[in-house]
Coordinates of N, CA and C and ligand atoms in Angstrom, one line a residue:
X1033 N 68.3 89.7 -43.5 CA 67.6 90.5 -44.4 C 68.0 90.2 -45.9
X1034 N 67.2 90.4 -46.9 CA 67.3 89.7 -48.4 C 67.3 91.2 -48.9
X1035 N 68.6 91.2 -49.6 CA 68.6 92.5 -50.8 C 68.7 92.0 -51.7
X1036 N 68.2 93.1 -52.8 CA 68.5 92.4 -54.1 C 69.6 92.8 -54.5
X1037 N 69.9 92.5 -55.7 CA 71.2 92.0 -56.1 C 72.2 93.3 -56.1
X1038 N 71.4 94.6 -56.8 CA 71.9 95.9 -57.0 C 72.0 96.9 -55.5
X1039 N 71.9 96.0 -54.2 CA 72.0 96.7 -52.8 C 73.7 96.2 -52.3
X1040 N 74.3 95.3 -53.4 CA 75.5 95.3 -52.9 C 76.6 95.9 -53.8
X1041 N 77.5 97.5 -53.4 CA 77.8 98.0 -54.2 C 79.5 98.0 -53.7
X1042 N 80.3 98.5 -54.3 CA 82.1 98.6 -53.8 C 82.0 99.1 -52.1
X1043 N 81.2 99.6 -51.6 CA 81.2 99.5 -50.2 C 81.0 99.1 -49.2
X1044 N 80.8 97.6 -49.7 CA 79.8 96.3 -49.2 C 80.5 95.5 -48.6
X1045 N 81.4 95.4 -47.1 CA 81.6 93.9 -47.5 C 81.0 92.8 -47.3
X1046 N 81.6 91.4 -48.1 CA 81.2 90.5 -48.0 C 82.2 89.5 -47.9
X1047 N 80.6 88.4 -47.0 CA 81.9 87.4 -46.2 C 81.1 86.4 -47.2
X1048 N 82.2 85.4 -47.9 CA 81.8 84.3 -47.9 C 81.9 83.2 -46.9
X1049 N 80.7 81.8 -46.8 CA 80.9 81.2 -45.6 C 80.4 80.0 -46.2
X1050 N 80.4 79.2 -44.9 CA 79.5 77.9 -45.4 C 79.3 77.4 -43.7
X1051 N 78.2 77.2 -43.9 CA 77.0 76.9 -42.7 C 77.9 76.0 -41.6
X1052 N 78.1 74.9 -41.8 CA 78.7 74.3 -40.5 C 80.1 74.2 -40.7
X1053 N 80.7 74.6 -41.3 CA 82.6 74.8 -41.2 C 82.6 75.7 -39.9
X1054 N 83.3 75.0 -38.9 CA 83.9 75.7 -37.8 C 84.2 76.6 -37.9
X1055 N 85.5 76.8 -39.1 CA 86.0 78.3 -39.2 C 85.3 79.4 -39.9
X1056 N 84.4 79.2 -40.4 CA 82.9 79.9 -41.0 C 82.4 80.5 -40.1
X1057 N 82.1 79.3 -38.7 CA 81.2 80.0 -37.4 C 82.1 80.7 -36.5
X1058 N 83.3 80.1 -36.3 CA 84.0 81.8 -35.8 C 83.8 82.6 -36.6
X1059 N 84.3 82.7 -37.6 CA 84.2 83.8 -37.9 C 83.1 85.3 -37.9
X1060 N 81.8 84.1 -38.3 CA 80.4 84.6 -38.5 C 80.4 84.7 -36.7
X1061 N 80.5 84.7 -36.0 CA 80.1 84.8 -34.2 C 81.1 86.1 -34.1
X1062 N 82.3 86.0 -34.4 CA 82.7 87.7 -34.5 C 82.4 88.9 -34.9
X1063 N 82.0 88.7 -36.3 CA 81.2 89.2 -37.2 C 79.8 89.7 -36.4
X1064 N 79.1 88.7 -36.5 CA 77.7 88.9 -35.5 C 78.1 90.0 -33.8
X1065 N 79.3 89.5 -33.2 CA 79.2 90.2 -32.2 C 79.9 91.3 -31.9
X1066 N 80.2 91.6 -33.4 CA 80.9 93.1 -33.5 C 79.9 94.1 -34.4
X1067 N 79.1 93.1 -34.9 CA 77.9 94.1 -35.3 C 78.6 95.4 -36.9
X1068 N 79.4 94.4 -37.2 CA 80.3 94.8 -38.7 C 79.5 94.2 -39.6
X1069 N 78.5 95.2 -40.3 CA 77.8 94.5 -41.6 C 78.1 94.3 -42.6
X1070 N 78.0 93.1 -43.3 CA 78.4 92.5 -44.3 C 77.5 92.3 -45.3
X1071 N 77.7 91.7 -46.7 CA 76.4 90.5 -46.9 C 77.5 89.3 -47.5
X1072 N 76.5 88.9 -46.7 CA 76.8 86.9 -46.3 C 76.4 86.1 -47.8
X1073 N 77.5 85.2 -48.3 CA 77.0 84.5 -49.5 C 77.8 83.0 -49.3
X1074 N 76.4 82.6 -49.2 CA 76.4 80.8 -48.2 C 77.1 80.0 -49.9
X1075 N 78.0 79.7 -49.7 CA 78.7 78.7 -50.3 C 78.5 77.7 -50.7
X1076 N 78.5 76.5 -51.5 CA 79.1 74.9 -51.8 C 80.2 74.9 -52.2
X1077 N 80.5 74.0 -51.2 CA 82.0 73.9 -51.1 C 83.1 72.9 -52.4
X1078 N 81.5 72.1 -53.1 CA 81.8 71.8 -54.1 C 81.3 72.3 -55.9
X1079 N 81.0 73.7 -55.1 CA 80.7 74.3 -56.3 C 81.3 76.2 -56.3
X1080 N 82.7 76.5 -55.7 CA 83.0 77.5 -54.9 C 82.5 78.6 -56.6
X1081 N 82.0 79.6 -56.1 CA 82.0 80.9 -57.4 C 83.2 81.2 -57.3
X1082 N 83.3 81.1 -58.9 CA 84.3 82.0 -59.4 C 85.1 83.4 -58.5
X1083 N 83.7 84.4 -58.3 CA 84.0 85.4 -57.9 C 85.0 85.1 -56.1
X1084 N 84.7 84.2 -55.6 CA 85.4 83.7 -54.6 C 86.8 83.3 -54.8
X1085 N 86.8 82.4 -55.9 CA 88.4 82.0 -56.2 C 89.1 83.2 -56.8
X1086 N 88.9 83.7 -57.5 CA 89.3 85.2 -57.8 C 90.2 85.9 -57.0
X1087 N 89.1 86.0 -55.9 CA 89.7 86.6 -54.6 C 90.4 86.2 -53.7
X1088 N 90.4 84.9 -53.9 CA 91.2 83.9 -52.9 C 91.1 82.7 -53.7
X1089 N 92.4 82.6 -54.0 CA 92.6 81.4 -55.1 C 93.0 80.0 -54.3
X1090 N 92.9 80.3 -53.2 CA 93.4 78.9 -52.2 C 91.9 78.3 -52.0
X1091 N 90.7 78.8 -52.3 CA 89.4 78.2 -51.8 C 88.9 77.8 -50.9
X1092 N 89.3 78.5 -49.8 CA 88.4 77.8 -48.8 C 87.8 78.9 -48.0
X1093 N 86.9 78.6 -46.9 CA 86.0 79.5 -46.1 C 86.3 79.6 -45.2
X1094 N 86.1 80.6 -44.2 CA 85.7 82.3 -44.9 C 86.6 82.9 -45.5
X1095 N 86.1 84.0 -46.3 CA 86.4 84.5 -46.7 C 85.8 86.5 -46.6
X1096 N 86.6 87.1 -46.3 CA 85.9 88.4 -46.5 C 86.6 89.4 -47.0
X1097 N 85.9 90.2 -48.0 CA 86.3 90.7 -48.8 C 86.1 92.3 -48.2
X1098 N 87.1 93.3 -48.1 CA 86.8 94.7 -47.6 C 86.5 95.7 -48.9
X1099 N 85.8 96.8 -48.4 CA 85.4 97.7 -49.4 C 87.1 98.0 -50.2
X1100 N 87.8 98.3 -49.4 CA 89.1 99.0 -50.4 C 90.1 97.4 -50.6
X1101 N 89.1 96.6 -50.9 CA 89.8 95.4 -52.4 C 90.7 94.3 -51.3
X1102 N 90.7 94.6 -49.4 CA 91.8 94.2 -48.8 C 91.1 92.4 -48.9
X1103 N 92.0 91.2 -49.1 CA 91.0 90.0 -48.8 C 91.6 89.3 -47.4
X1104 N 90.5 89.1 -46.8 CA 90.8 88.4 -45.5 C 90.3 86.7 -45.4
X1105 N 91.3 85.7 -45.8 CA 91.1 84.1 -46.0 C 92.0 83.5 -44.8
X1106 N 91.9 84.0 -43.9 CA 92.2 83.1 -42.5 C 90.8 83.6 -41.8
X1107 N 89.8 82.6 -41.1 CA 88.8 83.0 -39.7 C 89.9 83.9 -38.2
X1108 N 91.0 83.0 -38.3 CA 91.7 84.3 -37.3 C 91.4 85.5 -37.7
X1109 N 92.0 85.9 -38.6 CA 92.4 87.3 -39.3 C 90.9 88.1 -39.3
X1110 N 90.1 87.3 -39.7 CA 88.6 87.9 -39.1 C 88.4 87.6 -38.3
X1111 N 88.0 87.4 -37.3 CA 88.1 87.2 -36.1 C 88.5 88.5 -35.3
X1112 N 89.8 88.3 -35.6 CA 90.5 89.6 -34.9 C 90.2 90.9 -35.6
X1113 N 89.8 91.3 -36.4 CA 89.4 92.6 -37.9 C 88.3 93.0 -37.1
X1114 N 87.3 91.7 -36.7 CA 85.8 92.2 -36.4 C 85.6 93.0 -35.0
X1115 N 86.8 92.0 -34.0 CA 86.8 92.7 -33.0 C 87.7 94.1 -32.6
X1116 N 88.6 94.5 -33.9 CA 88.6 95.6 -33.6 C 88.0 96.6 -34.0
X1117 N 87.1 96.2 -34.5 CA 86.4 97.1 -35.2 C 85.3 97.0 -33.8
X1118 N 84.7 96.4 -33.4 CA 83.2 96.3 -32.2 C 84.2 95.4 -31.3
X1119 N 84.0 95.7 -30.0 CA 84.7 94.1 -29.0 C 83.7 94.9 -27.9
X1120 N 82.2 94.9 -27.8 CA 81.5 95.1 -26.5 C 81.6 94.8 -25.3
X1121 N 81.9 92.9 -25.4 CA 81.5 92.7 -23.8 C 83.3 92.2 -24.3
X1122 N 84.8 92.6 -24.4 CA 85.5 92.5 -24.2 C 86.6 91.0 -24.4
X1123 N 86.0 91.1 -25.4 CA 86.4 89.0 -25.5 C 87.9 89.4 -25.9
X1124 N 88.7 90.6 -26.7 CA 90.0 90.4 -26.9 C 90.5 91.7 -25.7
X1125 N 90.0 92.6 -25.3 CA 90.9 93.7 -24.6 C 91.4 94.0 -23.6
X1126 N 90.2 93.5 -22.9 CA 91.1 93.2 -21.1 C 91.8 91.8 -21.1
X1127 N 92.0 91.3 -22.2 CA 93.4 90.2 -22.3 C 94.9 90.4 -22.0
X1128 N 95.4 90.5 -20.5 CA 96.5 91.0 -20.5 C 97.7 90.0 -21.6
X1129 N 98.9 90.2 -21.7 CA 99.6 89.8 -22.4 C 100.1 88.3 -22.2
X1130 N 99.8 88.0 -20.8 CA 99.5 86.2 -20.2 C 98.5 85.6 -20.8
X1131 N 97.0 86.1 -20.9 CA 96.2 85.3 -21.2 C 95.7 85.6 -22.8
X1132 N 96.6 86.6 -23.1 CA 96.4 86.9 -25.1 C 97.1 85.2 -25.2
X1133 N 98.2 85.1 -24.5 CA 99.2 83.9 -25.5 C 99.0 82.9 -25.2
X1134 N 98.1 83.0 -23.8 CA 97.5 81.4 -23.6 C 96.5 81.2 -24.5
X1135 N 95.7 82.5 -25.0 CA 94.6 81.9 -25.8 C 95.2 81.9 -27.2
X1136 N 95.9 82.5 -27.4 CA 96.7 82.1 -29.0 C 97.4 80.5 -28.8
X1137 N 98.4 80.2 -27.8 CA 98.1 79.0 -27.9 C 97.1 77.7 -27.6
X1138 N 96.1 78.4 -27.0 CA 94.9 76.9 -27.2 C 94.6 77.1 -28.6
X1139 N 94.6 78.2 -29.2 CA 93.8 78.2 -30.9 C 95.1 77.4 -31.4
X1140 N 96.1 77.9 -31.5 CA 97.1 77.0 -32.5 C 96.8 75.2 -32.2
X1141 N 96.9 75.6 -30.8 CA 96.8 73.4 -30.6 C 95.3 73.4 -31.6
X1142 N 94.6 74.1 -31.4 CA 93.0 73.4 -32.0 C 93.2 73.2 -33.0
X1143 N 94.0 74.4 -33.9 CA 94.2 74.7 -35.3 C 94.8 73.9 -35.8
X1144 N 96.1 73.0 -35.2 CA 97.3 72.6 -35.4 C 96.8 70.9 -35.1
X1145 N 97.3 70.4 -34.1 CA 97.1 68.5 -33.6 C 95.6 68.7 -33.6
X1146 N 94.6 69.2 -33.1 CA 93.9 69.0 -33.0 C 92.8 68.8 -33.8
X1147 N 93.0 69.4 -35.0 CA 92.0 69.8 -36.2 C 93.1 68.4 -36.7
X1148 N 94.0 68.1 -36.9 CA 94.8 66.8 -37.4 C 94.0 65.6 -37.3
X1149 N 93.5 65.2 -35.6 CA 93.0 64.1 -35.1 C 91.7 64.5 -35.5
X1150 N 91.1 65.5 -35.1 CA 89.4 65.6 -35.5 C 88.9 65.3 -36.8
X1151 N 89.8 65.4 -37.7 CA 89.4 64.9 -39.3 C 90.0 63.3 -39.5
X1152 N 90.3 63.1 -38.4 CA 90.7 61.7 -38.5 C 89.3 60.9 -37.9
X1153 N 89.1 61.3 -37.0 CA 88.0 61.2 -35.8 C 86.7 60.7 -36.3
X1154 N 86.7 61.8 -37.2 CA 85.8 62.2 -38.1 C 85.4 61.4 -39.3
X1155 N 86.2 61.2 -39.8 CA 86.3 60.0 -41.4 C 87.4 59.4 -40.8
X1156 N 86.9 58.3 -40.2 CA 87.8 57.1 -39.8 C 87.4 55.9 -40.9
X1157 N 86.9 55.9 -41.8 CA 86.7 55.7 -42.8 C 87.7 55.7 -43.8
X1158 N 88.1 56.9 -43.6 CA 89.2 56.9 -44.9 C 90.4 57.4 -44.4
X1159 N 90.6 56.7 -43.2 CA 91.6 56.5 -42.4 C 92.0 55.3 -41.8
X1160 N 91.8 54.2 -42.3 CA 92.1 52.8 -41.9 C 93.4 52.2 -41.4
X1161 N 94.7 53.3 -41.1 CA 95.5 52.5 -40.7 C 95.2 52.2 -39.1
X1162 N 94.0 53.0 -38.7 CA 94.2 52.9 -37.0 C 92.8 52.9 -37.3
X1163 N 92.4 52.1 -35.9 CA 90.5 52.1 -35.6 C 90.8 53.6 -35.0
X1164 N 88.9 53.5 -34.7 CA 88.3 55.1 -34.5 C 88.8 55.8 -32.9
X1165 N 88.4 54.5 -32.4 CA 89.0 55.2 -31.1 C 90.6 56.0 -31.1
X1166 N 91.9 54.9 -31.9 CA 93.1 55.6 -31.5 C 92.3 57.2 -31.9
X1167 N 92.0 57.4 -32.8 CA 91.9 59.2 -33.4 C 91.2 59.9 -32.0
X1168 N 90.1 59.6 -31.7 CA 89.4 59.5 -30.5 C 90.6 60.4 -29.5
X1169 N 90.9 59.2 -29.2 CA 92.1 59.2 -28.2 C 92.9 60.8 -28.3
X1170 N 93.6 60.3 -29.3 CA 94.3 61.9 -29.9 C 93.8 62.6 -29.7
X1171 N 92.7 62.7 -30.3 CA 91.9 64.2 -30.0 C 91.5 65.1 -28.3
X1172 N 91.0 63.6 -27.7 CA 90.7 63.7 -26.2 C 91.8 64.5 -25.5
X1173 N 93.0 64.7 -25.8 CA 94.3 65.3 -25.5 C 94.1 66.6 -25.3
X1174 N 93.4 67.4 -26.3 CA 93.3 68.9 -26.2 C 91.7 68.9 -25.4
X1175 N 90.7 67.7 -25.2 CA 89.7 67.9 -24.4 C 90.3 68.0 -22.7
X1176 N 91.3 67.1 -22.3 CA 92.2 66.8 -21.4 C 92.3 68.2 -21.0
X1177 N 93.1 69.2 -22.2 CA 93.5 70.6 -21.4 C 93.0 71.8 -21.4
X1178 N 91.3 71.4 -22.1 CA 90.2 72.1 -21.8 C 89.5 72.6 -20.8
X1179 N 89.5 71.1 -20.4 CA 89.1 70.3 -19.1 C 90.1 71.0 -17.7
X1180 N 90.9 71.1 -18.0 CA 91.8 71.3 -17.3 C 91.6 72.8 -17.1
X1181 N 91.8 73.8 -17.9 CA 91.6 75.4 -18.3 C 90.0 75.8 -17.4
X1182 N 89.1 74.6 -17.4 CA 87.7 75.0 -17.2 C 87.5 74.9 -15.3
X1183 N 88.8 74.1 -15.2 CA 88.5 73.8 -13.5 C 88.4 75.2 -13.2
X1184 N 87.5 75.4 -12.3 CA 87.9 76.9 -11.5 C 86.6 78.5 -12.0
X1185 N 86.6 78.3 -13.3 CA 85.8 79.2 -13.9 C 85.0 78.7 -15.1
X1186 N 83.8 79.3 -15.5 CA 82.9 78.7 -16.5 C 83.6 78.7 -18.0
X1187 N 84.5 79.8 -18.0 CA 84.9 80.2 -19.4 C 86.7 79.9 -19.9
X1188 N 87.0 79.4 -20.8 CA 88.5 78.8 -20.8 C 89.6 79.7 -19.8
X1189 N 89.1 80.9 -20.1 CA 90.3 82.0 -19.3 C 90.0 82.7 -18.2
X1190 N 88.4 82.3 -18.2 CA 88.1 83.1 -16.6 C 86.6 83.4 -16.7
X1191 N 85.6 84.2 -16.3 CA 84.6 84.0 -16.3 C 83.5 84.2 -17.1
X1192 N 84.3 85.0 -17.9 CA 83.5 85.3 -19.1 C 84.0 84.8 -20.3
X1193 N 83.0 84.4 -21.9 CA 83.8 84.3 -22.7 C 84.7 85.5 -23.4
X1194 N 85.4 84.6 -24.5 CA 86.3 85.6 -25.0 C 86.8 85.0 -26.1
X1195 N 87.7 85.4 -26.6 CA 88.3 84.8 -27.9 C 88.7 83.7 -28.3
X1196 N 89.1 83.0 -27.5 CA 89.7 81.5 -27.3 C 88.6 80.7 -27.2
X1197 N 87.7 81.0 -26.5 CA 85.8 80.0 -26.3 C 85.5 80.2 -27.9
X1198 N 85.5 81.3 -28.4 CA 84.5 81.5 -29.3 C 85.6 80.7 -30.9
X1199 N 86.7 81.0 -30.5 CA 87.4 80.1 -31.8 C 87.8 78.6 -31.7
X1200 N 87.3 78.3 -30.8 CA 87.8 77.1 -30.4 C 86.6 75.7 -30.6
X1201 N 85.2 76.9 -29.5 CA 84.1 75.7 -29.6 C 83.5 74.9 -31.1
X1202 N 83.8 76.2 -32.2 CA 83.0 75.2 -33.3 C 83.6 73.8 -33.6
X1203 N 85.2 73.7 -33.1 CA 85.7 72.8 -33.2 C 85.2 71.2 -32.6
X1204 N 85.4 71.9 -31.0 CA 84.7 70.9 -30.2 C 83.3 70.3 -30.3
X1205 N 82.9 71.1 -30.9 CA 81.2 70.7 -31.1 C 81.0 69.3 -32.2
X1206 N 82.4 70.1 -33.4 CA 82.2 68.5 -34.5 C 82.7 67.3 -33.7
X1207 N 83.6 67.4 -32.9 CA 84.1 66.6 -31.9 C 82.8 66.0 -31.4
X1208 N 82.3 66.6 -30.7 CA 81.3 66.0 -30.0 C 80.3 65.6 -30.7
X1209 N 79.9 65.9 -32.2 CA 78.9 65.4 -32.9 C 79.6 63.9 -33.5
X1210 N 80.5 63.3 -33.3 CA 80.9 62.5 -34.1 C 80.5 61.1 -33.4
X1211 N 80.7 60.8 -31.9 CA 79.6 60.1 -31.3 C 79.3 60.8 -29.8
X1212 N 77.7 61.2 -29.8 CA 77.6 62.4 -28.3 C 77.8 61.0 -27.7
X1213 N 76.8 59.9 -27.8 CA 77.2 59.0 -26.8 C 78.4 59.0 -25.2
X1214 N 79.4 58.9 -26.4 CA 80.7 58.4 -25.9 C 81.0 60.1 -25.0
X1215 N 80.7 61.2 -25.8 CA 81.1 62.4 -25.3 C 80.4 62.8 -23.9
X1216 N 79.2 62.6 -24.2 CA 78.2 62.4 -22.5 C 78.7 62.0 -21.5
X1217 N 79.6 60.5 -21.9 CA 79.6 59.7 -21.0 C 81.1 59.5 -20.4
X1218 N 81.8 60.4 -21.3 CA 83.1 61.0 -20.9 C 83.4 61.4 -19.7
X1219 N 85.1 61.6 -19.3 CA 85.4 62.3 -18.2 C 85.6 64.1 -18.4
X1220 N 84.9 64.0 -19.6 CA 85.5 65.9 -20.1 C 84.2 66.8 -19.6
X1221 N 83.5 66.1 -18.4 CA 82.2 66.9 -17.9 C 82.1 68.7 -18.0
X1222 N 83.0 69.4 -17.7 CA 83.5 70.6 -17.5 C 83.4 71.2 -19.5
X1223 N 84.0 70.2 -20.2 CA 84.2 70.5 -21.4 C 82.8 70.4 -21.9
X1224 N 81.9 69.6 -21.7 CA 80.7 69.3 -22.0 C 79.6 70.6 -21.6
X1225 N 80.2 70.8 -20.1 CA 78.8 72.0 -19.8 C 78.9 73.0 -20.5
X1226 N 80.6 73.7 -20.6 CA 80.8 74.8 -21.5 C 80.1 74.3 -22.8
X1227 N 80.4 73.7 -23.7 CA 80.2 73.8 -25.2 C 78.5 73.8 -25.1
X1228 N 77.7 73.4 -24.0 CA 76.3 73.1 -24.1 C 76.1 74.5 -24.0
X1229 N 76.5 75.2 -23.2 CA 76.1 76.7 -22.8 C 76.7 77.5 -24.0
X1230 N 77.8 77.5 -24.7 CA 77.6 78.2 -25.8 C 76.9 77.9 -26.7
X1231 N 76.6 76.6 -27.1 CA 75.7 76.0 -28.2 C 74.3 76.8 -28.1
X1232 N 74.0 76.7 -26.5 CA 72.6 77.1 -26.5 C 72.1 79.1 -26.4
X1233 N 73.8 79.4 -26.6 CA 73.8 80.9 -26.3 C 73.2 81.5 -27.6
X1234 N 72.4 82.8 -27.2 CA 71.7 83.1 -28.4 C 72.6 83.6 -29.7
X1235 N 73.6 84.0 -29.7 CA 74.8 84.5 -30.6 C 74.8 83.1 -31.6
X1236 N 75.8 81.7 -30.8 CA 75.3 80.8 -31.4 C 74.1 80.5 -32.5
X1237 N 73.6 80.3 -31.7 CA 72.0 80.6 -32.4 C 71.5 81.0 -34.1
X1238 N 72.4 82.7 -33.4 CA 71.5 83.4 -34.5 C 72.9 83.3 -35.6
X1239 N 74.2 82.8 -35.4 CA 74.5 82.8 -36.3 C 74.9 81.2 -37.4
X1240 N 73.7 80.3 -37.0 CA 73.7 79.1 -37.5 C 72.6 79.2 -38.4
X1241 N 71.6 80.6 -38.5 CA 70.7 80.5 -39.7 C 71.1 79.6 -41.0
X1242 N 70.3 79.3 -41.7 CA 70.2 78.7 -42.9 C 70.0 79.7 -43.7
X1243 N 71.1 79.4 -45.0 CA 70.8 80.5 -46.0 C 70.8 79.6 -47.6
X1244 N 70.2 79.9 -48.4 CA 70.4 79.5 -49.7 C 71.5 79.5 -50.2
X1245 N 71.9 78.7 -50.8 CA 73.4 78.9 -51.2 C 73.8 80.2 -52.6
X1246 N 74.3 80.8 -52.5 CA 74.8 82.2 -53.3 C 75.6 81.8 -54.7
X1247 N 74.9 82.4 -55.8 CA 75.7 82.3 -56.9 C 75.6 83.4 -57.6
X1248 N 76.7 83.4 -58.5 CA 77.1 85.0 -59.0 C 75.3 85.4 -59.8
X1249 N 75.1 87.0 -59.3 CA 73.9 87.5 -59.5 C 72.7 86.9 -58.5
X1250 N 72.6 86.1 -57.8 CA 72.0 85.7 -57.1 C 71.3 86.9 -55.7
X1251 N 70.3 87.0 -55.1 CA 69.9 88.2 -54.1 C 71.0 87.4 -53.2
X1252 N 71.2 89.4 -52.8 CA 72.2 89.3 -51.4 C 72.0 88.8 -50.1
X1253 N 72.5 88.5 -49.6 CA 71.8 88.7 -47.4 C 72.6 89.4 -46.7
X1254 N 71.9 90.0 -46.3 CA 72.5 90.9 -45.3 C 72.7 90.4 -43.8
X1255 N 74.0 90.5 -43.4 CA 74.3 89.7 -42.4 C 75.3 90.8 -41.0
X1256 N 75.5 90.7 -39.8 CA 73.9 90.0 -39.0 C 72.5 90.5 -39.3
Ligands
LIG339 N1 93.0 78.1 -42.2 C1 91.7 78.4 -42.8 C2 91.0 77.0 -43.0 C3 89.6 77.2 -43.6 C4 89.1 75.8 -44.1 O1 89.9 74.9 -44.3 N2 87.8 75.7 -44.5 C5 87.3 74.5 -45.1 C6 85.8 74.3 -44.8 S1 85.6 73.9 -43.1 C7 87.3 74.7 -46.6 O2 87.0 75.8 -47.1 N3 87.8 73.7 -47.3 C8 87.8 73.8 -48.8 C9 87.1 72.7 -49.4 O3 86.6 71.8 -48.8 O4 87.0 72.7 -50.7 C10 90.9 79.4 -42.0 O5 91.1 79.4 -40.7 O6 90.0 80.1 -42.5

C-alpha cells in the first residue's frame, strides 16, 4: 500500500531493505509472517539516505527503526523481534533447547564460512587466486550438511519450517543462482527440492515485490 509522505509519523516503524540481499529477505519473510507493520523504504545500496546512515552508521541492510528511537542493524535481531512479537505457525517456539542451537548453529556456518565462500562463488572474478569451482567446492560443504539435516523430513529440523529454513534459504538460492546448471545436476537433490518449495511458497512470493527505490521525502509503503 502507497502512503504519502505525511502517513509516516514517530509511531511508524520502518524497515529499510533492498530487494535481493538475503539478509533483507529474511528479514522481510519475518516481518511479513509476523504481520508487524512497518513502512518499507527500498534502498540503493550505492546511494544509502542519509536518514539510514544516521541511524546506522555501519550501512548496510536491513535495517529497522522502532517507534521509541531503538535501531535494529542485524536481519537476526529482526528476525527474532518479529517473531516475538507474531510467531503463528511456530517457527521459533516449539524449539526445544536442542534444536534452538542446532538452528543457531546452521545460521552462524551460513553467516560465517559460508557467506565467505558464496561471495567468492559469486565474483570469482575478483577472486583470481583460485578458479570458480575451488569456491564452488567450499561452499558445497554447508550444502553437504543441509543435505544431510534434510534426510528424513521436508524441513531442516523437522517437518515444518522454522527459523533456520527461513534465515538460511535466501542464502542458498544466490548459491543456486550463480550456475542452476551445475546446482540441478548436483548430488544436493534434497537441498534443491526444499529451496524450490520455499521459493515457490506464497510468503516468498509476496515478499519479493518490487518497490521504487526510497529517498528522503519520497511516498511511503506500507509493508506487508
Ligand atoms: N550482518 C548484517 C549483514 C547485512 C549486509 O551485509 N547487507 C549487505 C547487502 S546484502 C549490505 O548492506 N552491504 C552494504 C553495501 O553493499 O554497501 C545483517 O545480518 O544484517
Amino acid at each position: 500500500m502507497l502512503l504519502s509522505t505525511t502517513g509516516v509519523s514517530a509511531t511508524t516503524p520502518v524497515l529499510y531493505s533492498f530487494r535481493r540481499c538475503p539478509y533483507a529477505i529474511r528479514a522481510r519473510l519475518a516481518i511479513h509472517y509476523s504481520g508487524f507493520n512497518v513502512v518499507l523504504r527500498e534502498v540503493v545500496l550505492g546511494h544509502k539516505p542519509p536518514s539510514l546512515l544516521n541511524c546506522s552508521p555501519k550501512g548496510t541492510v536491513p535495517v529497522l527503526i522502532l517507534p521509541n528511537g531503538q535501531v535494529l542493524d542485524e536481519s537476526y535481531d529482526i528476525m527474532l523481534f518479529a517473531l516475538q512479537y507474531h510467531d503463528p505457525d511456530h517457527w521459533l517456539e516449539p524449539l526445544d533447547p536442542i534444536k534452538r542451537s542446532e538452528a543457531e548453529a546452521l545460521i552462524a556456518h551460513n553467516d560465517g564460512e559460508f557467506k565467505f565462500w558464496l561471495d567468492r562463488y559469486k565474483y570469482s572474478d575478483r577472486y583470481p587466486d583460485y578458479p570458480v569451482e575451488f569456491y564452488r567446492t567450499q561452499g558445497a560443504l554447508f550444502l553437504a550438511r543441509l543435505e544431510n539435516k534434510l534426510s528424513g523430513h521436508a524441513y531442516l529440523l523437522g517437518d515444518r519450517a522454522g527459523l533456520a529454513d527461513m534465515a538460511v534459504f535466501p542464502f542458498i538460492r544466490q548459491f543456486a543462482q550463480v550456475d542452476r546448471v551445475w546446482f540441478d545436476q548436483s548430488s544436493y537433490s534434497l537441498v534443491g527440492a526444499w529451496l524450490d518449495r520455499l521459493l515457490e511458497s506464497p510468503l516468498f512470493l509476496a515478499v519479493m515485490t518490487r518497490y521504487v527505490p526510497w529517498d528522503e521525502g519520497a511516498d511511503e509503503v506500507s509493508f506487508p
